[in-house]
Amino acid sequence: VGQLPYSPEEPCAYFGDRPSRYRGFQVETPLPEPVSERLFASGFRRCGTAWYQTGCARCRQCISYRIPVSGFRPTRSLRRVWRRNDDIHCTFTAPQSSPEKELMYLSYQRSQHTAAASRQTDEDLLQSMEVQMYPNPSASRELELRDGSGRLVAFGIIDVAADSASAVYIVFDPESKHRSPGTLAILHGISWAQEQGFRYFYLGFYIPAHPKMEYKSHFGPAQILDRDSGEWVLFDDSAR
């Protein structure tokens, strides 16, 4: 890992006044699950065929975040999300794009990532969707949330390793915000990981200073990766 080169600096997607960079590699064939496990534990994320790790020279706000699923305890607000969505049916299947998901992805991007999406056409965004979400290892699963009428509320890709699951990307219907669909998808993901007997559910990067990432701190007890020691330590408010 230490020998991987850094990318050129570019504007950060979360803090536009800061430069960002990463290091990683491309792989076209599925990695053995123990290798994926090691990468997750080292703070790597997968996006399509790319595995990457942030490495900004002057910022360390991106913190790798995971839930030890056997000890997960939903807060009162998370339990309310469960109750508010007792009509939702969740499935985990082999990843498969569809026109229904494409329409939701477009709506999601233009609602949640307005500035970036405004600079792209629908074709550009859908190409990003295919590159980001659908070149998946055979072990990956796709989470789908549907209401009682069968209408899609959210979907997302979940990677599976030897001992863990990792949320790659989750998309939800902006018109269903009253359901807290992103939070609900993570709750179902953690519940599924418990049923599968996994030890950890990885939530990607937590950014304490960014409002779009604050929701991740509601899932716990959690662990964060100490970059200096390479050890996972208990998350607490000092990480904010």
PDB file of C-alpha atoms in Angstrom:
ATOM      1  CA  VAL A   1       0.000   0.000   0.000  1.00  0.00           C
ATOM      2  CA  GLY A   2       2.773   2.402   0.915  1.00  0.00           C
ATOM      3  CA  GLN A   3       4.233   2.131  -2.620  1.00  0.00           C
ATOM      4  CA  LEU A   4       1.066   3.224  -4.433  1.00  0.00           C
ATOM      5  CA  PRO A   5       1.474   6.603  -6.187  1.00  0.00           C
ATOM      6  CA  TYR A   6      -0.725   9.577  -5.345  1.00  0.00           C
ATOM      7  CA  SER A   7      -3.042  11.115  -7.908  1.00  0.00           C
ATOM      8  CA  PRO A   8      -2.599  14.763  -8.982  1.00  0.00           C
ATOM      9  CA  GLU A   9      -4.380  17.203  -6.697  1.00  0.00           C
ATOM     10  CA  GLU A  10      -7.849  18.393  -7.684  1.00  0.00           C
ATOM     11  CA  PRO A  11     -10.606  20.385  -5.908  1.00  0.00           C
ATOM     12  CA  CYS A  12     -12.230  18.438  -3.083  1.00  0.00           C
ATOM     13  CA  ALA A  13     -15.816  17.321  -3.689  1.00  0.00           C
ATOM     14  CA  TYR A  14     -16.732  18.238  -0.087  1.00  0.00           C
ATOM     15  CA  PHE A  15     -14.581  21.325   0.577  1.00  0.00           C
ATOM     16  CA  GLY A  16     -14.159  23.221  -2.678  1.00  0.00           C
ATOM     17  CA  ASP A  17     -11.408  25.460  -1.300  1.00  0.00           C
ATOM     18  CA  ARG A  18      -9.171  22.489  -0.478  1.00  0.00           C
ATOM     19  CA  PRO A  19      -7.128  20.258  -2.783  1.00  0.00           C
ATOM     20  CA  SER A  20      -7.669  16.511  -2.590  1.00  0.00           C
ATOM     21  CA  ARG A  21      -5.754  13.475  -3.769  1.00  0.00           C
ATOM     22  CA  TYR A  22      -5.893   9.727  -3.403  1.00  0.00           C
ATOM     23  CA  ARG A  23      -3.906   6.626  -4.106  1.00  0.00           C
ATOM     24  CA  GLY A  24      -5.212   3.372  -5.434  1.00  0.00           C
ATOM     25  CA  PHE A  25      -5.302   0.898  -8.276  1.00  0.00           C
ATOM     26  CA  GLN A  26      -7.578  -0.543 -10.963  1.00  0.00           C
ATOM     27  CA  VAL A  27      -8.519  -4.211 -11.113  1.00  0.00           C
ATOM     28  CA  GLU A  28     -10.787  -5.730 -13.749  1.00  0.00           C
ATOM     29  CA  THR A  29     -11.192  -9.168 -12.144  1.00  0.00           C
ATOM     30  CA  PRO A  30     -12.742  -9.918  -8.731  1.00  0.00           C
ATOM     31  CA  LEU A  31     -10.330  -9.998  -5.828  1.00  0.00           C
ATOM     32  CA  PRO A  32     -10.334 -12.949  -3.409  1.00  0.00           C
ATOM     33  CA  GLU A  33     -12.548 -12.129  -0.428  1.00  0.00           C
ATOM     34  CA  PRO A  34      -9.634 -12.210   2.082  1.00  0.00           C
ATOM     35  CA  VAL A  35      -7.862  -9.574  -0.055  1.00  0.00           C
ATOM     36  CA  SER A  36     -10.976  -7.377  -0.115  1.00  0.00           C
ATOM     37  CA  GLU A  37     -11.204  -7.811   3.656  1.00  0.00           C
ATOM     38  CA  ARG A  38      -7.621  -6.605   4.068  1.00  0.00           C
ATOM     39  CA  LEU A  39      -8.272  -3.597   1.855  1.00  0.00           C
ATOM     40  CA  PHE A  40     -11.405  -2.591   3.790  1.00  0.00           C
ATOM     41  CA  ALA A  41      -9.482  -2.894   7.054  1.00  0.00           C
ATOM     42  CA  SER A  42      -6.769  -0.633   5.604  1.00  0.00           C
ATOM     43  CA  GLY A  43      -9.231   2.133   4.764  1.00  0.00           C
ATOM     44  CA  PHE A  44      -9.743   1.390   1.051  1.00  0.00           C
ATOM     45  CA  ARG A  45     -12.997   1.930  -0.826  1.00  0.00           C
ATOM     46  CA  ARG A  46     -14.171   0.445  -4.112  1.00  0.00           C
ATOM     47  CA  CYS A  47     -15.751   2.477  -6.907  1.00  0.00           C
ATOM     48  CA  GLY A  48     -16.368   0.430 -10.024  1.00  0.00           C
ATOM     49  CA  THR A  49     -13.055  -1.190 -10.921  1.00  0.00           C
ATOM     50  CA  ALA A  50     -11.037   1.249  -8.792  1.00  0.00           C
ATOM     51  CA  TRP A  51      -9.864   0.726  -5.213  1.00  0.00           C
ATOM     52  CA  TYR A  52      -8.746   3.938  -3.554  1.00  0.00           C
ATOM     53  CA  GLN A  53      -7.678   5.505  -0.283  1.00  0.00           C
ATOM     54  CA  THR A  54      -7.692   9.250   0.416  1.00  0.00           C
ATOM     55  CA  GLY A  55      -4.313  10.858   1.040  1.00  0.00           C
ATOM     56  CA  CYS A  56      -4.712  14.620   1.030  1.00  0.00           C
ATOM     57  CA  ALA A  57      -1.520  16.448   1.958  1.00  0.00           C
ATOM     58  CA  ARG A  58      -3.128  19.157   4.121  1.00  0.00           C
ATOM     59  CA  CYS A  59      -6.414  17.659   5.304  1.00  0.00           C
ATOM     60  CA  ARG A  60      -7.312  14.506   7.223  1.00  0.00           C
ATOM     61  CA  GLN A  61     -11.041  14.979   7.552  1.00  0.00           C
ATOM     62  CA  CYS A  62     -11.996  11.749   5.700  1.00  0.00           C
ATOM     63  CA  ILE A  63     -12.114   9.092   8.426  1.00  0.00           C
ATOM     64  CA  SER A  64     -12.771   5.419   7.664  1.00  0.00           C
ATOM     65  CA  TYR A  65     -15.837   4.346   9.668  1.00  0.00           C
ATOM     66  CA  ARG A  66     -17.214   0.886  10.462  1.00  0.00           C
ATOM     67  CA  ILE A  67     -19.840  -0.750  12.670  1.00  0.00           C
ATOM     68  CA  PRO A  68     -19.074  -3.934  14.658  1.00  0.00           C
ATOM     69  CA  VAL A  69     -22.474  -5.398  13.850  1.00  0.00           C
ATOM     70  CA  SER A  70     -22.849  -7.668  16.890  1.00  0.00           C
ATOM     71  CA  GLY A  71     -22.736  -4.618  19.136  1.00  0.00           C
ATOM     72  CA  PHE A  72     -24.881  -2.287  17.049  1.00  0.00           C
ATOM     73  CA  ARG A  73     -27.466  -0.455  19.123  1.00  0.00           C
ATOM     74  CA  PRO A  74     -29.938   1.752  17.221  1.00  0.00           C
ATOM     75  CA  THR A  75     -30.656   5.093  18.851  1.00  0.00           C
ATOM     76  CA  ARG A  76     -34.191   6.250  19.577  1.00  0.00           C
ATOM     77  CA  SER A  77     -34.246   8.253  16.342  1.00  0.00           C
ATOM     78  CA  LEU A  78     -33.101   5.211  14.333  1.00  0.00           C
ATOM     79  CA  ARG A  79     -35.811   3.092  15.916  1.00  0.00           C
ATOM     80  CA  ARG A  80     -38.327   5.730  14.820  1.00  0.00           C
ATOM     81  CA  VAL A  81     -37.073   5.365  11.238  1.00  0.00           C
ATOM     82  CA  TRP A  82     -37.682   1.583  11.486  1.00  0.00           C
ATOM     83  CA  ARG A  83     -41.226   2.114  12.758  1.00  0.00           C
ATOM     84  CA  ARG A  84     -42.013   4.806  10.196  1.00  0.00           C
ATOM     85  CA  ASN A  85     -41.130   2.386   7.413  1.00  0.00           C
ATOM     86  CA  ASP A  86     -42.749  -0.848   8.516  1.00  0.00           C
ATOM     87  CA  ASP A  87     -44.360  -1.110   5.061  1.00  0.00           C
ATOM     88  CA  ILE A  88     -40.987  -1.244   3.302  1.00  0.00           C
ATOM     89  CA  HIS A  89     -39.753  -4.533   1.846  1.00  0.00           C
ATOM     90  CA  CYS A  90     -35.991  -5.034   1.465  1.00  0.00           C
ATOM     91  CA  THR A  91     -34.241  -7.491  -0.879  1.00  0.00           C
ATOM     92  CA  PHE A  92     -30.594  -8.301  -1.612  1.00  0.00           C
ATOM     93  CA  THR A  93     -29.945  -9.555  -5.140  1.00  0.00           C
ATOM     94  CA  ALA A  94     -27.239  -9.655  -7.811  1.00  0.00           C
ATOM     95  CA  PRO A  95     -26.600  -6.064  -9.002  1.00  0.00           C
ATOM     96  CA  GLN A  96     -28.568  -5.157 -12.119  1.00  0.00           C
ATOM     97  CA  SER A  97     -29.223  -1.738 -13.607  1.00  0.00           C
ATOM     98  CA  SER A  98     -32.683  -0.853 -14.937  1.00  0.00           C
ATOM     99  CA  PRO A  99     -34.541   2.149 -16.410  1.00  0.00           C
ATOM    100  CA  GLU A 100     -36.311   2.560 -13.051  1.00  0.00           C
ATOM    101  CA  LYS A 101     -32.981   2.891 -11.254  1.00  0.00           C
ATOM    102  CA  GLU A 102     -31.585   5.199 -13.921  1.00  0.00           C
ATOM    103  CA  LEU A 103     -34.463   7.634 -13.456  1.00  0.00           C
ATOM    104  CA  MET A 104     -33.994   7.586  -9.688  1.00  0.00           C
ATOM    105  CA  TYR A 105     -30.240   8.082 -10.031  1.00  0.00           C
ATOM    106  CA  LEU A 106     -30.772  11.179 -12.193  1.00  0.00           C
ATOM    107  CA  SER A 107     -33.305  12.598  -9.753  1.00  0.00           C
ATOM    108  CA  TYR A 108     -31.034  11.820  -6.802  1.00  0.00           C
ATOM    109  CA  GLN A 109     -27.946  13.447  -8.346  1.00  0.00           C
ATOM    110  CA  ARG A 110     -29.785  16.604  -9.387  1.00  0.00           C
ATOM    111  CA  SER A 111     -31.385  16.896  -5.962  1.00  0.00           C
ATOM    112  CA  GLN A 112     -28.509  15.915  -3.656  1.00  0.00           C
ATOM    113  CA  HIS A 113     -25.468  17.022  -5.673  1.00  0.00           C
ATOM    114  CA  THR A 114     -26.937  19.996  -7.470  1.00  0.00           C
ATOM    115  CA  ALA A 115     -23.760  21.925  -8.317  1.00  0.00           C
ATOM    116  CA  ALA A 116     -21.845  18.974  -9.728  1.00  0.00           C
ATOM    117  CA  ALA A 117     -24.864  17.506 -11.531  1.00  0.00           C
ATOM    118  CA  SER A 118     -25.744  20.846 -13.152  1.00  0.00           C
ATOM    119  CA  ARG A 119     -22.516  20.662 -15.151  1.00  0.00           C
ATOM    120  CA  GLN A 120     -23.415  17.275 -16.647  1.00  0.00           C
ATOM    121  CA  THR A 121     -25.985  15.981 -19.096  1.00  0.00           C
ATOM    122  CA  ASP A 122     -28.270  13.058 -18.312  1.00  0.00           C
ATOM    123  CA  GLU A 123     -26.066  10.891 -20.517  1.00  0.00           C
ATOM    124  CA  ASP A 124     -22.960  11.905 -18.561  1.00  0.00           C
ATOM    125  CA  LEU A 125     -24.636  11.109 -15.251  1.00  0.00           C
ATOM    126  CA  LEU A 126     -25.910   7.730 -16.417  1.00  0.00           C
ATOM    127  CA  GLN A 127     -22.454   6.840 -17.689  1.00  0.00           C
ATOM    128  CA  SER A 128     -21.104   7.700 -14.227  1.00  0.00           C
ATOM    129  CA  MET A 129     -23.774   5.462 -12.701  1.00  0.00           C
ATOM    130  CA  GLU A 130     -22.678   2.506 -14.832  1.00  0.00           C
ATOM    131  CA  VAL A 131     -18.978   3.078 -14.082  1.00  0.00           C
ATOM    132  CA  GLN A 132     -19.548   3.671 -10.369  1.00  0.00           C
ATOM    133  CA  MET A 133     -22.214   1.132  -9.481  1.00  0.00           C
ATOM    134  CA  TYR A 134     -22.343  -1.772 -11.925  1.00  0.00           C
ATOM    135  CA  PRO A 135     -18.903  -3.290 -12.678  1.00  0.00           C
ATOM    136  CA  ASN A 136     -19.234  -5.434  -9.552  1.00  0.00           C
ATOM    137  CA  PRO A 137     -17.451  -8.480  -8.142  1.00  0.00           C
ATOM    138  CA  SER A 138     -19.656 -11.562  -8.078  1.00  0.00           C
ATOM    139  CA  ALA A 139     -19.882 -11.373  -4.277  1.00  0.00           C
ATOM    140  CA  SER A 140     -21.477  -7.892  -4.332  1.00  0.00           C
ATOM    141  CA  ARG A 141     -25.187  -7.565  -3.620  1.00  0.00           C
ATOM    142  CA  GLU A 142     -27.725  -4.910  -4.511  1.00  0.00           C
ATOM    143  CA  LEU A 143     -30.065  -3.682  -1.838  1.00  0.00           C
ATOM    144  CA  GLU A 144     -33.531  -2.596  -2.966  1.00  0.00           C
ATOM    145  CA  LEU A 145     -36.184  -0.935  -0.811  1.00  0.00           C
ATOM    146  CA  ARG A 146     -39.759  -0.945  -2.099  1.00  0.00           C
ATOM    147  CA  ASP A 147     -42.984   0.255  -0.526  1.00  0.00           C
ATOM    148  CA  GLY A 148     -46.204  -1.737  -0.266  1.00  0.00           C
ATOM    149  CA  SER A 149     -47.176  -0.864  -3.828  1.00  0.00           C
ATOM    150  CA  GLY A 150     -43.840  -2.128  -5.183  1.00  0.00           C
ATOM    151  CA  ARG A 151     -42.485   1.358  -5.899  1.00  0.00           C
ATOM    152  CA  LEU A 152     -38.702   1.674  -5.587  1.00  0.00           C
ATOM    153  CA  VAL A 153     -37.666   3.914  -2.691  1.00  0.00           C
ATOM    154  CA  ALA A 154     -33.895   3.308  -2.588  1.00  0.00           C
ATOM    155  CA  PHE A 155     -31.190   1.032  -3.930  1.00  0.00           C
ATOM    156  CA  GLY A 156     -27.498   0.549  -3.341  1.00  0.00           C
ATOM    157  CA  ILE A 157     -24.476  -1.674  -3.883  1.00  0.00           C
ATOM    158  CA  ILE A 158     -23.036  -3.650  -0.960  1.00  0.00           C
ATOM    159  CA  ASP A 159     -19.646  -5.324  -1.258  1.00  0.00           C
ATOM    160  CA  VAL A 160     -19.077  -8.628   0.510  1.00  0.00           C
ATOM    161  CA  ALA A 161     -15.671  -9.711   1.825  1.00  0.00           C
ATOM    162  CA  ALA A 162     -14.542 -12.634   3.957  1.00  0.00           C
ATOM    163  CA  ASP A 163     -15.828 -11.218   7.226  1.00  0.00           C
ATOM    164  CA  SER A 164     -17.489  -7.918   6.354  1.00  0.00           C
ATOM    165  CA  ALA A 165     -19.874  -5.987   4.164  1.00  0.00           C
ATOM    166  CA  SER A 166     -19.193  -2.519   2.802  1.00  0.00           C
ATOM    167  CA  ALA A 167     -21.661   0.044   1.445  1.00  0.00           C
ATOM    168  CA  VAL A 168     -20.379   1.191  -1.951  1.00  0.00           C
ATOM    169  CA  TYR A 169     -23.081   3.694  -2.958  1.00  0.00           C
ATOM    170  CA  ILE A 170     -26.720   4.265  -2.022  1.00  0.00           C
ATOM    171  CA  VAL A 171     -29.317   6.142  -4.089  1.00  0.00           C
ATOM    172  CA  PHE A 172     -32.776   7.158  -2.909  1.00  0.00           C
ATOM    173  CA  ASP A 173     -35.910   8.846  -4.193  1.00  0.00           C
ATOM    174  CA  PRO A 174     -35.734  12.547  -3.220  1.00  0.00           C
ATOM    175  CA  GLU A 175     -39.542  12.609  -2.963  1.00  0.00           C
ATOM    176  CA  SER A 176     -39.330  10.000  -0.188  1.00  0.00           C
ATOM    177  CA  LYS A 177     -37.155  12.091   2.110  1.00  0.00           C
ATOM    178  CA  HIS A 178     -39.826  11.905   4.810  1.00  0.00           C
ATOM    179  CA  ARG A 179     -38.909   8.225   5.134  1.00  0.00           C
ATOM    180  CA  SER A 180     -35.183   8.956   5.719  1.00  0.00           C
ATOM    181  CA  PRO A 181     -34.467   6.412   2.973  1.00  0.00           C
ATOM    182  CA  GLY A 182     -30.664   6.668   3.122  1.00  0.00           C
ATOM    183  CA  THR A 183     -30.696   5.949   6.843  1.00  0.00           C
ATOM    184  CA  LEU A 184     -33.206   3.153   6.317  1.00  0.00           C
ATOM    185  CA  ALA A 185     -30.992   1.526   3.675  1.00  0.00           C
ATOM    186  CA  ILE A 186     -28.047   1.482   6.096  1.00  0.00           C
ATOM    187  CA  LEU A 187     -30.225   0.006   8.837  1.00  0.00           C
ATOM    188  CA  HIS A 188     -31.261  -2.791   6.501  1.00  0.00           C
ATOM    189  CA  GLY A 189     -27.646  -3.258   5.450  1.00  0.00           C
ATOM    190  CA  ILE A 190     -26.485  -3.655   9.042  1.00  0.00           C
ATOM    191  CA  SER A 191     -29.376  -6.013   9.815  1.00  0.00           C
ATOM    192  CA  TRP A 192     -28.485  -8.128   6.773  1.00  0.00           C
ATOM    193  CA  ALA A 193     -24.818  -8.198   7.819  1.00  0.00           C
ATOM    194  CA  GLN A 194     -25.898  -9.474  11.235  1.00  0.00           C
ATOM    195  CA  GLU A 195     -27.975 -12.231   9.606  1.00  0.00           C
ATOM    196  CA  GLN A 196     -25.001 -13.235   7.433  1.00  0.00           C
ATOM    197  CA  GLY A 197     -22.745 -13.518  10.476  1.00  0.00           C
ATOM    198  CA  PHE A 198     -20.355 -10.750   9.417  1.00  0.00           C
ATOM    199  CA  ARG A 199     -18.241  -8.914  11.975  1.00  0.00           C
ATOM    200  CA  TYR A 200     -18.243  -5.445  10.403  1.00  0.00           C
ATOM    201  CA  PHE A 201     -20.318  -3.173   8.203  1.00  0.00           C
ATOM    202  CA  TYR A 202     -18.213  -0.453   6.579  1.00  0.00           C
ATOM    203  CA  LEU A 203     -19.834   2.932   5.940  1.00  0.00           C
ATOM    204  CA  GLY A 204     -16.985   4.477   3.960  1.00  0.00           C
ATOM    205  CA  PHE A 205     -15.668   7.859   5.042  1.00  0.00           C
ATOM    206  CA  TYR A 206     -17.057   9.949   7.867  1.00  0.00           C
ATOM    207  CA  ILE A 207     -16.271  13.680   7.570  1.00  0.00           C
ATOM    208  CA  PRO A 208     -16.899  15.361  10.947  1.00  0.00           C
ATOM    209  CA  ALA A 209     -16.921  18.900   9.570  1.00  0.00           C
ATOM    210  CA  HIS A 210     -19.345  18.249   6.711  1.00  0.00           C
ATOM    211  CA  PRO A 211     -23.160  18.261   7.203  1.00  0.00           C
ATOM    212  CA  LYS A 212     -23.750  15.680   4.444  1.00  0.00           C
ATOM    213  CA  MET A 213     -21.701  13.144   6.402  1.00  0.00           C
ATOM    214  CA  GLU A 214     -22.972  13.872   9.907  1.00  0.00           C
ATOM    215  CA  TYR A 215     -25.661  11.166   9.651  1.00  0.00           C
ATOM    216  CA  LYS A 216     -23.020   8.436   9.826  1.00  0.00           C
ATOM    217  CA  SER A 217     -22.189   9.364  13.425  1.00  0.00           C
ATOM    218  CA  HIS A 218     -25.696   8.210  14.436  1.00  0.00           C
ATOM    219  CA  PHE A 219     -24.746   4.582  13.769  1.00  0.00           C
ATOM    220  CA  GLY A 220     -22.858   2.969  16.613  1.00  0.00           C
ATOM    221  CA  PRO A 221     -21.084   1.982  18.632  1.00  0.00           C
ATOM    222  CA  ALA A 222     -18.589   2.499  15.821  1.00  0.00           C
ATOM    223  CA  GLN A 223     -14.891   2.325  15.148  1.00  0.00           C
ATOM    224  CA  ILE A 224     -12.676   4.701  13.143  1.00  0.00           C
ATOM    225  CA  LEU A 225      -9.305   4.029  11.576  1.00  0.00           C
ATOM    226  CA  ASP A 226      -6.322   5.772  13.173  1.00  0.00           C
ATOM    227  CA  ARG A 227      -4.126   6.520  10.176  1.00  0.00           C
ATOM    228  CA  ASP A 228      -0.974   6.903  12.229  1.00  0.00           C
ATOM    229  CA  SER A 229      -1.181   3.549  13.997  1.00  0.00           C
ATOM    230  CA  GLY A 230      -3.252   1.682  11.418  1.00  0.00           C
ATOM    231  CA  GLU A 231      -5.493   0.496  14.272  1.00  0.00           C
ATOM    232  CA  TRP A 232      -9.269   0.737  14.551  1.00  0.00           C
ATOM    233  CA  VAL A 233     -10.313   2.616  17.686  1.00  0.00           C
ATOM    234  CA  LEU A 234     -13.652   3.353  19.324  1.00  0.00           C
ATOM    235  CA  PHE A 235     -15.387   6.387  17.839  1.00  0.00           C
ATOM    236  CA  ASP A 236     -16.405   9.115  20.275  1.00  0.00           C
ATOM    237  CA  ASP A 237     -17.234  12.802  20.127  1.00  0.00           C
ATOM    238  CA  SER A 238     -13.560  13.790  20.051  1.00  0.00           C
ATOM    239  CA  ALA A 239     -13.518  12.624  16.415  1.00  0.00           C
ATOM    240  CA  ARG A 240     -15.855  15.469  15.558  1.00  0.00           C
TER     241      ARG A 240
END
